[in-house]
Amino acid sequence: MNYVLALFLPPLSILLIGRPILSIVVFLIWLPAIIFSGGLTHPMFILLAWILIYQAQQDRRAR
């Protein structure tokens, strides 16, 4: 579910995995990047969110 959310709103999916400060930083960079580049930088943020979600799942499994 969180992977699908990362496709549309990467900052929100990062917030949901428990990284609020990183989520705010990503949002502050993501919003102007979407507006000024016309969406060309969006895949970079999707990839970042997917990597963080995967790491969070691996951390939970390790515990």
mmCIF file with all atom_site columns, N, CA and C in Angstrom, residues 14-62:
data_model
loop_
_atom_site.group_PDB
_atom_site.id
_atom_site.type_symbol
_atom_site.label_atom_id
_atom_site.label_alt_id
_atom_site.label_comp_id
_atom_site.label_asym_id
_atom_site.label_entity_id
_atom_site.label_seq_id
_atom_site.pdbx_PDB_ins_code
_atom_site.Cartn_x
_atom_site.Cartn_y
_atom_site.Cartn_z
_atom_site.occupancy
_atom_site.B_iso_or_equiv
_atom_site.pdbx_formal_charge
_atom_site.auth_seq_id
_atom_site.auth_comp_id
_atom_site.auth_asym_id
_atom_site.auth_atom_id
_atom_site.pdbx_PDB_model_num
ATOM 1   N N  . ILE A 1 14 ? 6.853  8.818  2.992   1.00 0.00 ? 14 ILE A N  1
ATOM 2   C CA . ILE A 1 14 ? 8.029  8.886  3.865   1.00 0.00 ? 14 ILE A CA 1
ATOM 3   C C  . ILE A 1 14 ? 7.599  9.237  5.288   1.00 0.00 ? 14 ILE A C  1
ATOM 4   N N  . LEU A 1 15 ? 6.624  10.106 5.409   1.00 0.00 ? 15 LEU A N  1
ATOM 5   C CA . LEU A 1 15 ? 6.096  10.459 6.734   1.00 0.00 ? 15 LEU A CA 1
ATOM 6   C C  . LEU A 1 15 ? 5.461  9.251  7.412   1.00 0.00 ? 15 LEU A C  1
ATOM 7   N N  . LEU A 1 16 ? 4.764  8.424  6.662   1.00 0.00 ? 16 LEU A N  1
ATOM 8   C CA . LEU A 1 16 ? 4.078  7.267  7.228   1.00 0.00 ? 16 LEU A CA 1
ATOM 9   C C  . LEU A 1 16 ? 5.020  6.163  7.701   1.00 0.00 ? 16 LEU A C  1
ATOM 10  N N  . ILE A 1 17 ? 6.266  6.150  7.198   1.00 0.00 ? 17 ILE A N  1
ATOM 11  C CA . ILE A 1 17 ? 7.204  5.144  7.690   1.00 0.00 ? 17 ILE A CA 1
ATOM 12  C C  . ILE A 1 17 ? 7.947  5.622  8.922   1.00 0.00 ? 17 ILE A C  1
ATOM 13  N N  . GLY A 1 18 ? 7.673  6.856  9.362   1.00 0.00 ? 18 GLY A N  1
ATOM 14  C CA . GLY A 1 18 ? 8.233  7.321  10.623  1.00 0.00 ? 18 GLY A CA 1
ATOM 15  C C  . GLY A 1 18 ? 9.445  8.219  10.503  1.00 0.00 ? 18 GLY A C  1
ATOM 16  N N  . ARG A 1 19 ? 9.567  8.926  9.410   1.00 0.00 ? 19 ARG A N  1
ATOM 17  C CA . ARG A 1 19 ? 10.683 9.860  9.233   1.00 0.00 ? 19 ARG A CA 1
ATOM 18  C C  . ARG A 1 19 ? 10.126 11.253 8.944   1.00 0.00 ? 19 ARG A C  1
ATOM 19  N N  . PRO A 1 20 ? 9.641  11.946 9.984   1.00 0.00 ? 20 PRO A N  1
ATOM 20  C CA . PRO A 1 20 ? 8.965  13.230 9.761   1.00 0.00 ? 20 PRO A CA 1
ATOM 21  C C  . PRO A 1 20 ? 9.885  14.351 9.271   1.00 0.00 ? 20 PRO A C  1
ATOM 22  N N  . ILE A 1 21 ? 11.093 14.426 9.774   1.00 0.00 ? 21 ILE A N  1
ATOM 23  C CA . ILE A 1 21 ? 11.989 15.513 9.364   1.00 0.00 ? 21 ILE A CA 1
ATOM 24  C C  . ILE A 1 21 ? 12.401 15.333 7.909   1.00 0.00 ? 21 ILE A C  1
ATOM 25  N N  . LEU A 1 22 ? 12.737 14.117 7.535   1.00 0.00 ? 22 LEU A N  1
ATOM 26  C CA . LEU A 1 22 ? 13.076 13.842 6.144   1.00 0.00 ? 22 LEU A CA 1
ATOM 27  C C  . LEU A 1 22 ? 11.880 14.101 5.229   1.00 0.00 ? 22 LEU A C  1
ATOM 28  N N  . SER A 1 23 ? 10.697 13.798 5.706   1.00 0.00 ? 23 SER A N  1
ATOM 29  C CA . SER A 1 23 ? 9.492  14.038 4.929   1.00 0.00 ? 23 SER A CA 1
ATOM 30  C C  . SER A 1 23 ? 9.303  15.527 4.652   1.00 0.00 ? 23 SER A C  1
ATOM 31  N N  . ILE A 1 24 ? 9.544  16.354 5.641   1.00 0.00 ? 24 ILE A N  1
ATOM 32  C CA . ILE A 1 24 ? 9.411  17.806 5.459   1.00 0.00 ? 24 ILE A CA 1
ATOM 33  C C  . ILE A 1 24 ? 10.452 18.317 4.470   1.00 0.00 ? 24 ILE A C  1
ATOM 34  N N  . VAL A 1 25 ? 11.689 17.838 4.603   1.00 0.00 ? 25 VAL A N  1
ATOM 35  C CA . VAL A 1 25 ? 12.749 18.252 3.681   1.00 0.00 ? 25 VAL A CA 1
ATOM 36  C C  . VAL A 1 25 ? 12.419 17.829 2.255   1.00 0.00 ? 25 VAL A C  1
ATOM 37  N N  . VAL A 1 26 ? 11.972 16.605 2.098   1.00 0.00 ? 26 VAL A N  1
ATOM 38  C CA . VAL A 1 26 ? 11.611 16.113 0.765   1.00 0.00 ? 26 VAL A CA 1
ATOM 39  C C  . VAL A 1 26 ? 10.443 16.914 0.196   1.00 0.00 ? 26 VAL A C  1
ATOM 40  N N  . PHE A 1 27 ? 9.473  17.245 1.021   1.00 0.00 ? 27 PHE A N  1
ATOM 41  C CA . PHE A 1 27 ? 8.330  18.029 0.538   1.00 0.00 ? 27 PHE A CA 1
ATOM 42  C C  . PHE A 1 27 ? 8.774  19.408 0.060   1.00 0.00 ? 27 PHE A C  1
ATOM 43  N N  . LEU A 1 28 ? 9.674  20.028 0.824   1.00 0.00 ? 28 LEU A N  1
ATOM 44  C CA . LEU A 1 28 ? 10.141 21.365 0.458   1.00 0.00 ? 28 LEU A CA 1
ATOM 45  C C  . LEU A 1 28 ? 10.955 21.355 -0.839  1.00 0.00 ? 28 LEU A C  1
ATOM 46  N N  . ILE A 1 29 ? 11.567 20.243 -1.172  1.00 0.00 ? 29 ILE A N  1
ATOM 47  C CA . ILE A 1 29 ? 12.300 20.131 -2.431  1.00 0.00 ? 29 ILE A CA 1
ATOM 48  C C  . ILE A 1 29 ? 11.394 19.603 -3.541  1.00 0.00 ? 29 ILE A C  1
ATOM 49  N N  . TRP A 1 30 ? 10.492 18.689 -3.188  1.00 0.00 ? 30 TRP A N  1
ATOM 50  C CA . TRP A 1 30 ? 9.632  18.015 -4.165  1.00 0.00 ? 30 TRP A CA 1
ATOM 51  C C  . TRP A 1 30 ? 8.643  18.971 -4.831  1.00 0.00 ? 30 TRP A C  1
ATOM 52  N N  . LEU A 1 31 ? 7.985  19.811 -4.042  1.00 0.00 ? 31 LEU A N  1
ATOM 53  C CA . LEU A 1 31 ? 6.946  20.683 -4.583  1.00 0.00 ? 31 LEU A CA 1
ATOM 54  C C  . LEU A 1 31 ? 7.492  21.648 -5.637  1.00 0.00 ? 31 LEU A C  1
ATOM 55  N N  . PRO A 1 32 ? 8.548  22.418 -5.357  1.00 0.00 ? 32 PRO A N  1
ATOM 56  C CA . PRO A 1 32 ? 9.075  23.287 -6.420  1.00 0.00 ? 32 PRO A CA 1
ATOM 57  C C  . PRO A 1 32 ? 9.639  22.499 -7.605  1.00 0.00 ? 32 PRO A C  1
ATOM 58  N N  . ALA A 1 33 ? 10.208 21.331 -7.338  1.00 0.00 ? 33 ALA A N  1
ATOM 59  C CA . ALA A 1 33 ? 10.750 20.522 -8.430  1.00 0.00 ? 33 ALA A CA 1
ATOM 60  C C  . ALA A 1 33 ? 9.640  20.070 -9.366  1.00 0.00 ? 33 ALA A C  1
ATOM 61  N N  . ILE A 1 34 ? 8.502  19.722 -8.816  1.00 0.00 ? 34 ILE A N  1
ATOM 62  C CA . ILE A 1 34 ? 7.363  19.309 -9.650  1.00 0.00 ? 34 ILE A CA 1
ATOM 63  C C  . ILE A 1 34 ? 6.846  20.501 -10.455 1.00 0.00 ? 34 ILE A C  1
ATOM 64  N N  . ILE A 1 35 ? 6.750  21.646 -9.824  1.00 0.00 ? 35 ILE A N  1
ATOM 65  C CA . ILE A 1 35 ? 6.201  22.831 -10.490 1.00 0.00 ? 35 ILE A CA 1
ATOM 66  C C  . ILE A 1 35 ? 7.129  23.323 -11.600 1.00 0.00 ? 35 ILE A C  1
ATOM 67  N N  . PHE A 1 36 ? 8.414  23.446 -11.307 1.00 0.00 ? 36 PHE A N  1
ATOM 68  C CA . PHE A 1 36 ? 9.332  24.055 -12.261 1.00 0.00 ? 36 PHE A CA 1
ATOM 69  C C  . PHE A 1 36 ? 9.840  23.099 -13.328 1.00 0.00 ? 36 PHE A C  1
ATOM 70  N N  . SER A 1 37 ? 9.927  21.825 -13.035 1.00 0.00 ? 37 SER A N  1
ATOM 71  C CA . SER A 1 37 ? 10.441 20.892 -14.043 1.00 0.00 ? 37 SER A CA 1
ATOM 72  C C  . SER A 1 37 ? 9.322  20.188 -14.804 1.00 0.00 ? 37 SER A C  1
ATOM 73  N N  . GLY A 1 38 ? 8.109  20.403 -14.411 1.00 0.00 ? 38 GLY A N  1
ATOM 74  C CA . GLY A 1 38 ? 6.997  19.768 -15.096 1.00 0.00 ? 38 GLY A CA 1
ATOM 75  C C  . GLY A 1 38 ? 6.871  18.283 -14.797 1.00 0.00 ? 38 GLY A C  1
ATOM 76  N N  . GLY A 1 39 ? 7.413  17.850 -13.681 1.00 0.00 ? 39 GLY A N  1
ATOM 77  C CA . GLY A 1 39 ? 7.285  16.458 -13.282 1.00 0.00 ? 39 GLY A CA 1
ATOM 78  C C  . GLY A 1 39 ? 8.462  15.583 -13.655 1.00 0.00 ? 39 GLY A C  1
ATOM 79  N N  . LEU A 1 40 ? 9.516  16.159 -14.233 1.00 0.00 ? 40 LEU A N  1
ATOM 80  C CA . LEU A 1 40 ? 10.658 15.353 -14.657 1.00 0.00 ? 40 LEU A CA 1
ATOM 81  C C  . LEU A 1 40 ? 11.461 14.800 -13.488 1.00 0.00 ? 40 LEU A C  1
ATOM 82  N N  . THR A 1 41 ? 11.410 15.454 -12.341 1.00 0.00 ? 41 THR A N  1
ATOM 83  C CA . THR A 1 41 ? 12.171 14.987 -11.178 1.00 0.00 ? 41 THR A CA 1
ATOM 84  C C  . THR A 1 41 ? 11.353 14.053 -10.289 1.00 0.00 ? 41 THR A C  1
ATOM 85  N N  . HIS A 1 42 ? 10.096 13.858 -10.599 1.00 0.00 ? 42 HIS A N  1
ATOM 86  C CA . HIS A 1 42 ? 9.228  13.031 -9.763  1.00 0.00 ? 42 HIS A CA 1
ATOM 87  C C  . HIS A 1 42 ? 9.745  11.596 -9.591  1.00 0.00 ? 42 HIS A C  1
ATOM 88  N N  . PRO A 1 43 ? 10.269 10.941 -10.631 1.00 0.00 ? 43 PRO A N  1
ATOM 89  C CA . PRO A 1 43 ? 10.781 9.570  -10.443 1.00 0.00 ? 43 PRO A CA 1
ATOM 90  C C  . PRO A 1 43 ? 11.908 9.469  -9.417  1.00 0.00 ? 43 PRO A C  1
ATOM 91  N N  . MET A 1 44 ? 12.694 10.519 -9.278  1.00 0.00 ? 44 MET A N  1
ATOM 92  C CA . MET A 1 44 ? 13.770 10.508 -8.291  1.00 0.00 ? 44 MET A CA 1
ATOM 93  C C  . MET A 1 44 ? 13.200 10.406 -6.872  1.00 0.00 ? 44 MET A C  1
ATOM 94  N N  . PHE A 1 45 ? 12.132 11.127 -6.606  1.00 0.00 ? 45 PHE A N  1
ATOM 95  C CA . PHE A 1 45 ? 11.524 11.090 -5.282  1.00 0.00 ? 45 PHE A CA 1
ATOM 96  C C  . PHE A 1 45 ? 10.773 9.783  -5.037  1.00 0.00 ? 45 PHE A C  1
ATOM 97  N N  . ILE A 1 46 ? 10.198 9.217  -6.085  1.00 0.00 ? 46 ILE A N  1
ATOM 98  C CA . ILE A 1 46 ? 9.554  7.905  -5.967  1.00 0.00 ? 46 ILE A CA 1
ATOM 99  C C  . ILE A 1 46 ? 10.600 6.859  -5.586  1.00 0.00 ? 46 ILE A C  1
ATOM 100 N N  . LEU A 1 47 ? 11.735 6.891  -6.246  1.00 0.00 ? 47 LEU A N  1
ATOM 101 C CA . LEU A 1 47 ? 12.808 5.947  -5.948  1.00 0.00 ? 47 LEU A CA 1
ATOM 102 C C  . LEU A 1 47 ? 13.302 6.119  -4.512  1.00 0.00 ? 47 LEU A C  1
ATOM 103 N N  . LEU A 1 48 ? 13.466 7.359  -4.063  1.00 0.00 ? 48 LEU A N  1
ATOM 104 C CA . LEU A 1 48 ? 13.882 7.621  -2.686  1.00 0.00 ? 48 LEU A CA 1
ATOM 105 C C  . LEU A 1 48 ? 12.872 7.045  -1.696  1.00 0.00 ? 48 LEU A C  1
ATOM 106 N N  . ALA A 1 49 ? 11.599 7.271  -1.940  1.00 0.00 ? 49 ALA A N  1
ATOM 107 C CA . ALA A 1 49 ? 10.555 6.762  -1.043  1.00 0.00 ? 49 ALA A CA 1
ATOM 108 C C  . ALA A 1 49 ? 10.547 5.237  -1.024  1.00 0.00 ? 49 ALA A C  1
ATOM 109 N N  . TRP A 1 50 ? 10.675 4.600  -2.185  1.00 0.00 ? 50 TRP A N  1
ATOM 110 C CA . TRP A 1 50 ? 10.694 3.136  -2.240  1.00 0.00 ? 50 TRP A CA 1
ATOM 111 C C  . TRP A 1 50 ? 11.877 2.557  -1.486  1.00 0.00 ? 50 TRP A C  1
ATOM 112 N N  . ILE A 1 51 ? 13.042 3.182  -1.618  1.00 0.00 ? 51 ILE A N  1
ATOM 113 C CA . ILE A 1 51 ? 14.225 2.703  -0.896  1.00 0.00 ? 51 ILE A CA 1
ATOM 114 C C  . ILE A 1 51 ? 14.013 2.826  0.610   1.00 0.00 ? 51 ILE A C  1
ATOM 115 N N  . LEU A 1 52 ? 13.463 3.943  1.049   1.00 0.00 ? 52 LEU A N  1
ATOM 116 C CA . LEU A 1 52 ? 13.224 4.136  2.483   1.00 0.00 ? 52 LEU A CA 1
ATOM 117 C C  . LEU A 1 52 ? 12.171 3.175  3.026   1.00 0.00 ? 52 LEU A C  1
ATOM 118 N N  . ILE A 1 53 ? 11.139 2.905  2.243   1.00 0.00 ? 53 ILE A N  1
ATOM 119 C CA . ILE A 1 53 ? 10.111 1.951  2.658   1.00 0.00 ? 53 ILE A CA 1
ATOM 120 C C  . ILE A 1 53 ? 10.726 0.557  2.780   1.00 0.00 ? 53 ILE A C  1
ATOM 121 N N  . TYR A 1 54 ? 11.537 0.174  1.813   1.00 0.00 ? 54 TYR A N  1
ATOM 122 C CA . TYR A 1 54 ? 12.192 -1.130 1.845   1.00 0.00 ? 54 TYR A CA 1
ATOM 123 C C  . TYR A 1 54 ? 13.103 -1.251 3.064   1.00 0.00 ? 54 TYR A C  1
ATOM 124 N N  . GLN A 1 55 ? 13.877 -0.197 3.356   1.00 0.00 ? 55 GLN A N  1
ATOM 125 C CA . GLN A 1 55 ? 14.756 -0.218 4.527   1.00 0.00 ? 55 GLN A CA 1
ATOM 126 C C  . GLN A 1 55 ? 13.968 -0.316 5.823   1.00 0.00 ? 55 GLN A C  1
ATOM 127 N N  . ALA A 1 56 ? 12.846 0.368  5.903   1.00 0.00 ? 56 ALA A N  1
ATOM 128 C CA . ALA A 1 56 ? 12.016 0.303  7.106   1.00 0.00 ? 56 ALA A CA 1
ATOM 129 C C  . ALA A 1 56 ? 11.475 -1.114 7.304   1.00 0.00 ? 56 ALA A C  1
ATOM 130 N N  . GLN A 1 57 ? 11.075 -1.778 6.217   1.00 0.00 ? 57 GLN A N  1
ATOM 131 C CA . GLN A 1 57 ? 10.585 -3.152 6.321   1.00 0.00 ? 57 GLN A CA 1
ATOM 132 C C  . GLN A 1 57 ? 11.707 -4.094 6.764   1.00 0.00 ? 57 GLN A C  1
ATOM 133 N N  . GLN A 1 58 ? 12.903 -3.893 6.250   1.00 0.00 ? 58 GLN A N  1
ATOM 134 C CA . GLN A 1 58 ? 14.025 -4.739 6.634   1.00 0.00 ? 58 GLN A CA 1
ATOM 135 C C  . GLN A 1 58 ? 14.395 -4.525 8.100   1.00 0.00 ? 58 GLN A C  1
ATOM 136 N N  . ASP A 1 59 ? 14.299 -3.284 8.575   1.00 0.00 ? 59 ASP A N  1
ATOM 137 C CA . ASP A 1 59 ? 14.573 -3.008 9.986   1.00 0.00 ? 59 ASP A CA 1
ATOM 138 C C  . ASP A 1 59 ? 13.552 -3.712 10.887  1.00 0.00 ? 59 ASP A C  1
ATOM 139 N N  . ARG A 1 60 ? 12.284 -3.712 10.475  1.00 0.00 ? 60 ARG A N  1
ATOM 140 C CA . ARG A 1 60 ? 11.249 -4.397 11.256  1.00 0.00 ? 60 ARG A CA 1
ATOM 141 C C  . ARG A 1 60 ? 11.485 -5.903 11.285  1.00 0.00 ? 60 ARG A C  1
ATOM 142 N N  . ARG A 1 61 ? 11.905 -6.467 10.160  1.00 0.00 ? 61 ARG A N  1
ATOM 143 C CA . ARG A 1 61 ? 12.173 -7.905 10.112  1.00 0.00 ? 61 ARG A CA 1
ATOM 144 C C  . ARG A 1 61 ? 13.377 -8.275 10.969  1.00 0.00 ? 61 ARG A C  1
ATOM 145 N N  . ALA A 1 62 ? 14.360 -7.398 11.040  1.00 0.00 ? 62 ALA A N  1
ATOM 146 C CA . ALA A 1 62 ? 15.563 -7.675 11.804  1.00 0.00 ? 62 ALA A CA 1
ATOM 147 C C  . ALA A 1 62 ? 15.281 -7.668 13.314  1.00 0.00 ? 62 ALA A C  1
#
